[in-house]
mmCIF file of C-alpha atoms in Angstrom:
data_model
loop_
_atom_site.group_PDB
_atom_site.id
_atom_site.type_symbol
_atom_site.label_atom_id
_atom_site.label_comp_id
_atom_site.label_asym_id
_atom_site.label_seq_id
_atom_site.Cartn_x
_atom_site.Cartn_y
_atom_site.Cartn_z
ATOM 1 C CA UNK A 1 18.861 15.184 8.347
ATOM 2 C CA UNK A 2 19.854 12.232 11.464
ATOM 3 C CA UNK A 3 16.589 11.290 12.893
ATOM 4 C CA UNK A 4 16.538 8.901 15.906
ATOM 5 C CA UNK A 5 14.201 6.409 15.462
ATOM 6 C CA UNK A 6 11.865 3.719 17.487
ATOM 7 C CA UNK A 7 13.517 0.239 17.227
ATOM 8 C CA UNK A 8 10.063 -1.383 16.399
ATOM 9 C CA UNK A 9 9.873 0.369 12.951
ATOM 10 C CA UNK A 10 6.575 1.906 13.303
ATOM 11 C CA UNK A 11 2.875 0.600 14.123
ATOM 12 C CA UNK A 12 -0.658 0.235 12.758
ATOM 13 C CA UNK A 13 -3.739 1.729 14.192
ATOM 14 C CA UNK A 14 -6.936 1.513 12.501
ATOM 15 C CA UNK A 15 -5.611 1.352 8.839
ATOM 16 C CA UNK A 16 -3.137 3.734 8.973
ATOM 17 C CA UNK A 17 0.200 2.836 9.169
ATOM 18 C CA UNK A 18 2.947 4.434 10.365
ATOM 19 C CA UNK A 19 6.334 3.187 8.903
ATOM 20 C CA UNK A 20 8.935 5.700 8.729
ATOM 21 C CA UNK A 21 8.079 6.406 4.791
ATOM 22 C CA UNK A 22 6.474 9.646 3.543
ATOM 23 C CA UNK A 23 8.436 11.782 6.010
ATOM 24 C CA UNK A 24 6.320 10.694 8.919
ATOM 25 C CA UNK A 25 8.443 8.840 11.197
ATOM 26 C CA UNK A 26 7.879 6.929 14.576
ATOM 27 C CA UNK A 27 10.266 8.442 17.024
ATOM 28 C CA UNK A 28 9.869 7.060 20.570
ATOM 29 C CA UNK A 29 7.273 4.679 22.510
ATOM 30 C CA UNK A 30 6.933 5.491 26.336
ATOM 31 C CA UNK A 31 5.263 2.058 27.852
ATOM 32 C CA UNK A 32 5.871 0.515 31.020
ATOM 33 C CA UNK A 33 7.040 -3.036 30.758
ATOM 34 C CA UNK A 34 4.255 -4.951 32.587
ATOM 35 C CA UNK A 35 0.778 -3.303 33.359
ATOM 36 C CA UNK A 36 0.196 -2.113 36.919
ATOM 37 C CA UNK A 37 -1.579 -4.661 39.231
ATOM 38 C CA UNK A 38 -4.635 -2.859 41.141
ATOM 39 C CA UNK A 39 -4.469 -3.157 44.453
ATOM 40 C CA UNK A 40 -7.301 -2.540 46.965
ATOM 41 C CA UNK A 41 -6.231 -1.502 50.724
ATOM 42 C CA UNK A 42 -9.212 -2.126 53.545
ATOM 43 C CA UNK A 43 -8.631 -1.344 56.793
ATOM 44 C CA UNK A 44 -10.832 -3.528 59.124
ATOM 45 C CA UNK A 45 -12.958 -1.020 61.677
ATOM 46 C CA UNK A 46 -11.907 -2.158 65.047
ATOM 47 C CA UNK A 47 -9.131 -4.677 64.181
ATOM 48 C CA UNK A 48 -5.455 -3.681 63.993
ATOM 49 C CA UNK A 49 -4.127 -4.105 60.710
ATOM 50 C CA UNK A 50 -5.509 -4.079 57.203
ATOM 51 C CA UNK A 51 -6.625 -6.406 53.905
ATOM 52 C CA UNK A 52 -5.264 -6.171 50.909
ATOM 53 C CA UNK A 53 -7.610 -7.480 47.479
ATOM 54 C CA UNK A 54 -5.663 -8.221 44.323
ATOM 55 C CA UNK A 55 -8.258 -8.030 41.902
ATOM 56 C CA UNK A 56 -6.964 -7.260 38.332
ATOM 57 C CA UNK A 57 -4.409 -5.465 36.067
ATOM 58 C CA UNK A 58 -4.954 -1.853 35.103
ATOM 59 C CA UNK A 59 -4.686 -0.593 31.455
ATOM 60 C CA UNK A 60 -1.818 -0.043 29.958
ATOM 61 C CA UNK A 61 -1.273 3.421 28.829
ATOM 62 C CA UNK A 62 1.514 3.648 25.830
ATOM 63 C CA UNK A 63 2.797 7.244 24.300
ATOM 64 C CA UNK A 64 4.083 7.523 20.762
ATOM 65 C CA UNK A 65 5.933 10.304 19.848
ATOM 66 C CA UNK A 66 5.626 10.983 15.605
ATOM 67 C CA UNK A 67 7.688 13.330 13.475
ATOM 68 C CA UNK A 68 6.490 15.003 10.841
ATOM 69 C CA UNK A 69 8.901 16.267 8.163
ATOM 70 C CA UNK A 70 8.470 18.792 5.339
ATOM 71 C CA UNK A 71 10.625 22.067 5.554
ATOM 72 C CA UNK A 72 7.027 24.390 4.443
ATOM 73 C CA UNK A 73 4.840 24.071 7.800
ATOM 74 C CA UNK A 74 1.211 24.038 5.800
ATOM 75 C CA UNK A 75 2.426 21.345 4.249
ATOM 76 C CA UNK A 76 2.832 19.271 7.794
ATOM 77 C CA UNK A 77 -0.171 20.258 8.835
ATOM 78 C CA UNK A 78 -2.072 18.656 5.960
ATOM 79 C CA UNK A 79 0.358 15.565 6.478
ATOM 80 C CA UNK A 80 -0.909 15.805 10.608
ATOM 81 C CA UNK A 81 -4.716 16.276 9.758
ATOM 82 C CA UNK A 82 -4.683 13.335 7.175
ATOM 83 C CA UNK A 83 -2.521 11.154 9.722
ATOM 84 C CA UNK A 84 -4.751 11.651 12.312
ATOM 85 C CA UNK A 85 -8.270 11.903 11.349
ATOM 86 C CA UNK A 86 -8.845 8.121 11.149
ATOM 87 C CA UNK A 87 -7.326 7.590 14.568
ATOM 88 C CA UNK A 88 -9.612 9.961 16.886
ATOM 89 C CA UNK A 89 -12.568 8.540 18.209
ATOM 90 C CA UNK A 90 -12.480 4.727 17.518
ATOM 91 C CA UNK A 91 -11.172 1.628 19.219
ATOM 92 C CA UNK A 92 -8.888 -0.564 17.268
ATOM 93 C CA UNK A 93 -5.725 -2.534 16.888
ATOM 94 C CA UNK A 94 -2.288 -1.371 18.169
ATOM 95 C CA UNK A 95 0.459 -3.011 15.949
ATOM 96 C CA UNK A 96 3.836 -2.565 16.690
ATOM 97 C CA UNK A 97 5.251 -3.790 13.659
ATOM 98 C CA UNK A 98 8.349 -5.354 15.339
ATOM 99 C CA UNK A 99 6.073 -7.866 16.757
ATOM 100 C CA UNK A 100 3.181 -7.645 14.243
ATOM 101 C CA UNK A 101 1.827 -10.815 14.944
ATOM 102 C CA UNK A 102 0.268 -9.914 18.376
ATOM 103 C CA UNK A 103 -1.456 -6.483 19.361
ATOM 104 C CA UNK A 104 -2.917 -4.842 21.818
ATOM 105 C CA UNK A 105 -7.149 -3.310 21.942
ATOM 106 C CA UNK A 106 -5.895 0.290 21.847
ATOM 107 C CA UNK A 107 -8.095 3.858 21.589
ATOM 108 C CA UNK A 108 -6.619 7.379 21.910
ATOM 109 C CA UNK A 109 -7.296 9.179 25.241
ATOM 110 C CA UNK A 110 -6.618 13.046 25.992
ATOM 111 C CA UNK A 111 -5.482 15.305 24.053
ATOM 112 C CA UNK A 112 -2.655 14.694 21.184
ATOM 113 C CA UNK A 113 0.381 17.157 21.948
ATOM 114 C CA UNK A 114 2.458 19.304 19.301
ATOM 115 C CA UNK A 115 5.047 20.687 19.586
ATOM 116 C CA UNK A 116 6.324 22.326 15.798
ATOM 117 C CA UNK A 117 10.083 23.307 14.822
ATOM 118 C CA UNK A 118 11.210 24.855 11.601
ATOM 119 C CA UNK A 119 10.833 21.812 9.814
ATOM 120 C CA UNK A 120 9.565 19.055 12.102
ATOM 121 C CA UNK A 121 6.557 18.939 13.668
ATOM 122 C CA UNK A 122 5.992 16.457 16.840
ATOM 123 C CA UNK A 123 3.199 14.707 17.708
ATOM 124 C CA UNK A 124 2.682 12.917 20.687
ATOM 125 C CA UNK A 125 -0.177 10.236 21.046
ATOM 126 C CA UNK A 126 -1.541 9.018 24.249
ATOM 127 C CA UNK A 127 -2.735 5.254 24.122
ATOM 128 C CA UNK A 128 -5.041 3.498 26.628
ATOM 129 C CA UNK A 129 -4.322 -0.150 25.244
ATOM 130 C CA UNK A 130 -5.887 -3.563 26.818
ATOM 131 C CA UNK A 131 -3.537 -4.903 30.189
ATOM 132 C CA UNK A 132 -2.264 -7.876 27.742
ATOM 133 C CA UNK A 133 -1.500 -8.422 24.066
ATOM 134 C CA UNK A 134 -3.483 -11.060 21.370
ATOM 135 C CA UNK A 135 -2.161 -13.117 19.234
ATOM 136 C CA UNK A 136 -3.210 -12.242 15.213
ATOM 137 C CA UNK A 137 -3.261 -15.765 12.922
ATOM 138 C CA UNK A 138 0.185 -16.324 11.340
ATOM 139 C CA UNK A 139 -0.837 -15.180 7.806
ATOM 140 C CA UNK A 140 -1.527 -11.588 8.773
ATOM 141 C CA UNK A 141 2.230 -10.893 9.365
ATOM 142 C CA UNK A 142 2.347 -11.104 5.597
ATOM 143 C CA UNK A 143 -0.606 -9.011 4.917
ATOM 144 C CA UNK A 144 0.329 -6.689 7.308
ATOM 145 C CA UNK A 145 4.579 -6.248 6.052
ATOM 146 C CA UNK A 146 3.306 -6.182 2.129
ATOM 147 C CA UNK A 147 0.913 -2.823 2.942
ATOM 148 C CA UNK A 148 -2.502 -4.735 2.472
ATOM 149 C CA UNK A 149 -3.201 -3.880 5.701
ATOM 150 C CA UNK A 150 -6.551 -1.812 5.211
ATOM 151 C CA UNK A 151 -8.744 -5.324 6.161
ATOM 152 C CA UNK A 152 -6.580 -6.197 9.005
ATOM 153 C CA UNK A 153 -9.455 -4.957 11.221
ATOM 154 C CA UNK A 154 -12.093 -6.889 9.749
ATOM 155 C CA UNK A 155 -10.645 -9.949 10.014
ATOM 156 C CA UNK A 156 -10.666 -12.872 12.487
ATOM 157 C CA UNK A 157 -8.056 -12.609 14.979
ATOM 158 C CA UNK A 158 -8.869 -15.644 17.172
ATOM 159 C CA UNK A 159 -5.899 -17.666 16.508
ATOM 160 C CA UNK A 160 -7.002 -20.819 19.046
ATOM 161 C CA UNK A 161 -10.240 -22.405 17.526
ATOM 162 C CA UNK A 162 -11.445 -26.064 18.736
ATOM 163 C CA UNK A 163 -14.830 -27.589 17.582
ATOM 164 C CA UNK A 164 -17.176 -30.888 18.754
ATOM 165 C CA UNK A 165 -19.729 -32.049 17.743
ATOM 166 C CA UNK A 166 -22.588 -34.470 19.103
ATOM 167 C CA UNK A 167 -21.342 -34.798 22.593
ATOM 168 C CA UNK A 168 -23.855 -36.244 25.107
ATOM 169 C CA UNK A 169 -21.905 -37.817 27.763
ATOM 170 C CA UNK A 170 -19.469 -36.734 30.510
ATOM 171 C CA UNK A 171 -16.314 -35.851 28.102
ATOM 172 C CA UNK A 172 -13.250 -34.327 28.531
ATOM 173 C CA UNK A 173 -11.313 -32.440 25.685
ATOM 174 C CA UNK A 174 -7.660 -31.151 26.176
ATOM 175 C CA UNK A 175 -6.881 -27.540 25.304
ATOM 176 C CA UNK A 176 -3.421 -25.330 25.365
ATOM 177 C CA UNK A 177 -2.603 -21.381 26.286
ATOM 178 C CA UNK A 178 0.308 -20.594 24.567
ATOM 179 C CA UNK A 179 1.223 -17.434 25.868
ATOM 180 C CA UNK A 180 1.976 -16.452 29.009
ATOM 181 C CA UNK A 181 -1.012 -15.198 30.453
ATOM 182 C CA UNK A 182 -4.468 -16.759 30.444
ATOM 183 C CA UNK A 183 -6.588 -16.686 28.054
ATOM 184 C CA UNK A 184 -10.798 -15.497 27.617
ATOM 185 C CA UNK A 185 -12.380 -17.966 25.682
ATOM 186 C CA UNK A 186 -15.764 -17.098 22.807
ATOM 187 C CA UNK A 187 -17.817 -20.102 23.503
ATOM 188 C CA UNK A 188 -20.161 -21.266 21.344
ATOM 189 C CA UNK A 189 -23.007 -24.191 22.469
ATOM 190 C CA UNK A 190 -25.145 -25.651 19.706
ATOM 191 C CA UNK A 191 -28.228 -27.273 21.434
ATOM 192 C CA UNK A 192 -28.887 -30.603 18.899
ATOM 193 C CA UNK A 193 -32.143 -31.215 21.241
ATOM 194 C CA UNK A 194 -34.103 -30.323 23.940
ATOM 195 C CA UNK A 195 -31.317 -30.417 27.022
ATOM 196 C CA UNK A 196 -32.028 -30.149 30.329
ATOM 197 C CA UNK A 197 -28.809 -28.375 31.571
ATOM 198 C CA UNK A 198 -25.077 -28.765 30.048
ATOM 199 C CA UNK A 199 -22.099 -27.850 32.181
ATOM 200 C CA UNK A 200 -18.742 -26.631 31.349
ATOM 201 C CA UNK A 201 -15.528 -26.698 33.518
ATOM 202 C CA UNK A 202 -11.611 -26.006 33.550
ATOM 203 C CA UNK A 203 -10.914 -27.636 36.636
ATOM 204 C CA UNK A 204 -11.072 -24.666 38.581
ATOM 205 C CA UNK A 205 -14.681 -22.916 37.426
ATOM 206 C CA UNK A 206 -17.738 -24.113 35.924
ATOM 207 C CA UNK A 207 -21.134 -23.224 34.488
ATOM 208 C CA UNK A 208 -24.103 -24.045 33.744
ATOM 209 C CA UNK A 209 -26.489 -23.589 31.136
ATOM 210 C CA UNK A 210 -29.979 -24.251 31.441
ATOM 211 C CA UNK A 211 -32.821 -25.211 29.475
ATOM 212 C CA UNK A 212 -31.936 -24.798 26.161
ATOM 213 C CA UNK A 213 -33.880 -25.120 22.908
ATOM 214 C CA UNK A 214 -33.152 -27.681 19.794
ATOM 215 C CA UNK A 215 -31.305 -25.406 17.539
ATOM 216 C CA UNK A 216 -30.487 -22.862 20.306
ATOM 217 C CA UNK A 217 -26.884 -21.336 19.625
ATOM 218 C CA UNK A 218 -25.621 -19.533 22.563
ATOM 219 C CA UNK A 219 -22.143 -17.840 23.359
ATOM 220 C CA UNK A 220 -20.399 -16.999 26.333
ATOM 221 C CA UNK A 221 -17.806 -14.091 26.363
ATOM 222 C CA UNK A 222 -15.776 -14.800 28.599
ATOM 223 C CA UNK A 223 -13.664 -11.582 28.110
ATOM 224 C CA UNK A 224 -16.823 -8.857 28.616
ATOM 225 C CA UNK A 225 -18.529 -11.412 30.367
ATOM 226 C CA UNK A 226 -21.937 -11.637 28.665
ATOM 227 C CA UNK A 227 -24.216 -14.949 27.279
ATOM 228 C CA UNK A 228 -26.341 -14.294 24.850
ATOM 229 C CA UNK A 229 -27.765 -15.258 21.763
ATOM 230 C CA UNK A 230 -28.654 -13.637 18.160
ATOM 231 C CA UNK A 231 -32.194 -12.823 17.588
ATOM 232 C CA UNK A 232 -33.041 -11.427 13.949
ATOM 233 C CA UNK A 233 -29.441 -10.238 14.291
ATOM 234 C CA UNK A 234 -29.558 -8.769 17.775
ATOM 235 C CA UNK A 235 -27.747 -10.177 20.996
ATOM 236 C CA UNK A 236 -30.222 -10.898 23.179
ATOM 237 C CA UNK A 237 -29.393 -11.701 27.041
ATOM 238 C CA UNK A 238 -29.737 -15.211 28.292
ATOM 239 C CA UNK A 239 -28.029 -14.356 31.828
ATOM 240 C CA UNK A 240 -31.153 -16.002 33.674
ATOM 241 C CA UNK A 241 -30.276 -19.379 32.419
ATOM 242 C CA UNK A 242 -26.745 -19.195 33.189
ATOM 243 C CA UNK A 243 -25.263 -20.569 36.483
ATOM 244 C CA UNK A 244 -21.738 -20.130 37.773
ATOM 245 C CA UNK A 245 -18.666 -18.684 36.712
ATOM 246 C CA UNK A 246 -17.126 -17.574 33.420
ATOM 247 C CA UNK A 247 -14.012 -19.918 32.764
ATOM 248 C CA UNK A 248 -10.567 -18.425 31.709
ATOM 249 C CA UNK A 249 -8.040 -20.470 29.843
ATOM 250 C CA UNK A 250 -4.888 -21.143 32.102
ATOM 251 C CA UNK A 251 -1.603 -21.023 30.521
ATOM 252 C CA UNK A 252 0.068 -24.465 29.078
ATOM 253 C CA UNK A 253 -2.147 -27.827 29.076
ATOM 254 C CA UNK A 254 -5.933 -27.717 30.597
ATOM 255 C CA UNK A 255 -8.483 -29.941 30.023
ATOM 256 C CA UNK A 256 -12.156 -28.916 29.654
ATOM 257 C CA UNK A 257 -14.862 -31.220 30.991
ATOM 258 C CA UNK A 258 -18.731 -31.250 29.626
ATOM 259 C CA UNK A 259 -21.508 -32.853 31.216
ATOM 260 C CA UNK A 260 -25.181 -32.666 31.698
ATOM 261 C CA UNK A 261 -28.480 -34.110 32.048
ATOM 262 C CA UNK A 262 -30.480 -35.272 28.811
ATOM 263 C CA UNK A 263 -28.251 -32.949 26.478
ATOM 264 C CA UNK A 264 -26.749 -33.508 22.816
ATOM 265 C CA UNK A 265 -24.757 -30.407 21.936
ATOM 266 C CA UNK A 266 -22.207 -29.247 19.399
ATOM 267 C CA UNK A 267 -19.446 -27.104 21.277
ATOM 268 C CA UNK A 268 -16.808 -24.231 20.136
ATOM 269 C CA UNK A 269 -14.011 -22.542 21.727
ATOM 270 C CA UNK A 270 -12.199 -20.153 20.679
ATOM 271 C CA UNK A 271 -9.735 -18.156 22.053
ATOM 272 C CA UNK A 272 -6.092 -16.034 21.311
ATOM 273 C CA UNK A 273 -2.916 -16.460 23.049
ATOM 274 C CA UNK A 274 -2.371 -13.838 25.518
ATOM 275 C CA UNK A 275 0.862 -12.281 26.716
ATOM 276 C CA UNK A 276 1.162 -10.016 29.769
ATOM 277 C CA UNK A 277 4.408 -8.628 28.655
#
């Protein structure tokens, strides 16, 4: 039987791996090579001409096409049901596992196409993935290549992770972006005392947080753009004490700057490498 195959060897999506073993094989990936750029066209009333607003990237939308082998066709449908009932209805990783250390946040949209032969059955899987990829930590390659990859999803994937502590004075601290795309930063503020406000800045935007508590720990999500702190294990919103704008992570060198008034805080940032193609 000559089977044409995906170069990338198969992928990962939550826990189950597909690897070209077991007579389930990964036969194509349809994926464009950047993500499309949204663009917004206004046409001004009474003015010739027209505006155009850049404002983000769209999705990426990815296709993989899986063959299912077995020459009796109950037996490929038990194969297909088991493949695919911990894949429907969940948000997870997408691992291609010829670049296994970086992924993309993936879930499955519409409907999964078949199409069966006499002894293959095709499946086709449509993907609506994040516009960029994320960098795993270096040591999951080998979890994820030796099959042990059943707590890939519960692990930390922040591979970027910078610490202070006791800073209560204008300071600057120097950061890098590895990829090629910037990246969205978890910040995490530990108030030491009472502080009256404590700024944070890239260079380009800043905030400001307000008020804060001794023993207050509040983050900033940069990526789904929320501040908040835990509460008897529930994220409560501390929006009204925030001021400003939520600071991405420029690619290469940046330096971070942290002032305030009457403030003694511990500081955290951490943050993956991101890749737009």
């Amino acid at each position: 039987m000559a089977i044409k195959l995906h170069r990338s060897g198969g992928f990962i999506f939550n826990n189950v791996k597909v690897d070209n073993t077991n007579n389930i094989y990964l036969l194509d990936v349809l994926k464009n090579a950047t993500p499309t750029k949204l663009n917004n066209y206004f046409i001004v009333p009474k003015r010739n001409g027209s505006t155009t607003y850049f404002n983000r990237y769209d999705d990426n939308f990815i296709d993989v096409v899986i063959g299912v082998y077995d020459v009796d066709i109950e037996t490929r449908r038990n194969k297909q049901r088991t493949l695919l009932k911990d894949m429907i209805n969940i948000e997870s990783k997408l691992i291609f596992l010829d670049e296994s250390n970086i992924f993309y946040n993936a879930e499955i949209i519409d409907a999964i196409e078949i199409s069966e032969g006499e002894i293959f059955t095709e499946l086709t899987i449509h993907f609506k993935c994040s516009f960029c990829k994320y960098e795993l930590l270096d040591d999951l390659n080998d979890i994820i290549v030796n099959n042990m990859f059943e707590t890939v999803d519960n692990l930390i994937v922040l591979v970027n992770s910078l610490e202070w502590t006791n800073i209560n004075i204008l300071t600057n601290k120097t950061i890098i972006n590895n990829g090629n795309y910037e990246a969205t930063p978890l910040t995490t503020l530990t108030a030491n005392t009472n502080c009256t406000s404590v700024t944070i800045g890239n260079g380009i935007n800043s905030f400001t947080l307000q008020n804060l508590i001794a023993g207050e720990i509040i983050y900033i999500d940069t990526e789904k753009m929320i501040v908040y702190k835990i509460v008897n294990g529930i994220k409560q919103s501390i929006m009204t004490r925030f001021v400003g704008q939520f600071i991405n992570i420029p690619t290469g060198t940046n330096t971070i700057t942290i002032d305030g008034q009457s403030f003694n805080i511990n500081l955290s940032i951490e943050y993956r490498n991101t890749y737009i193609v």
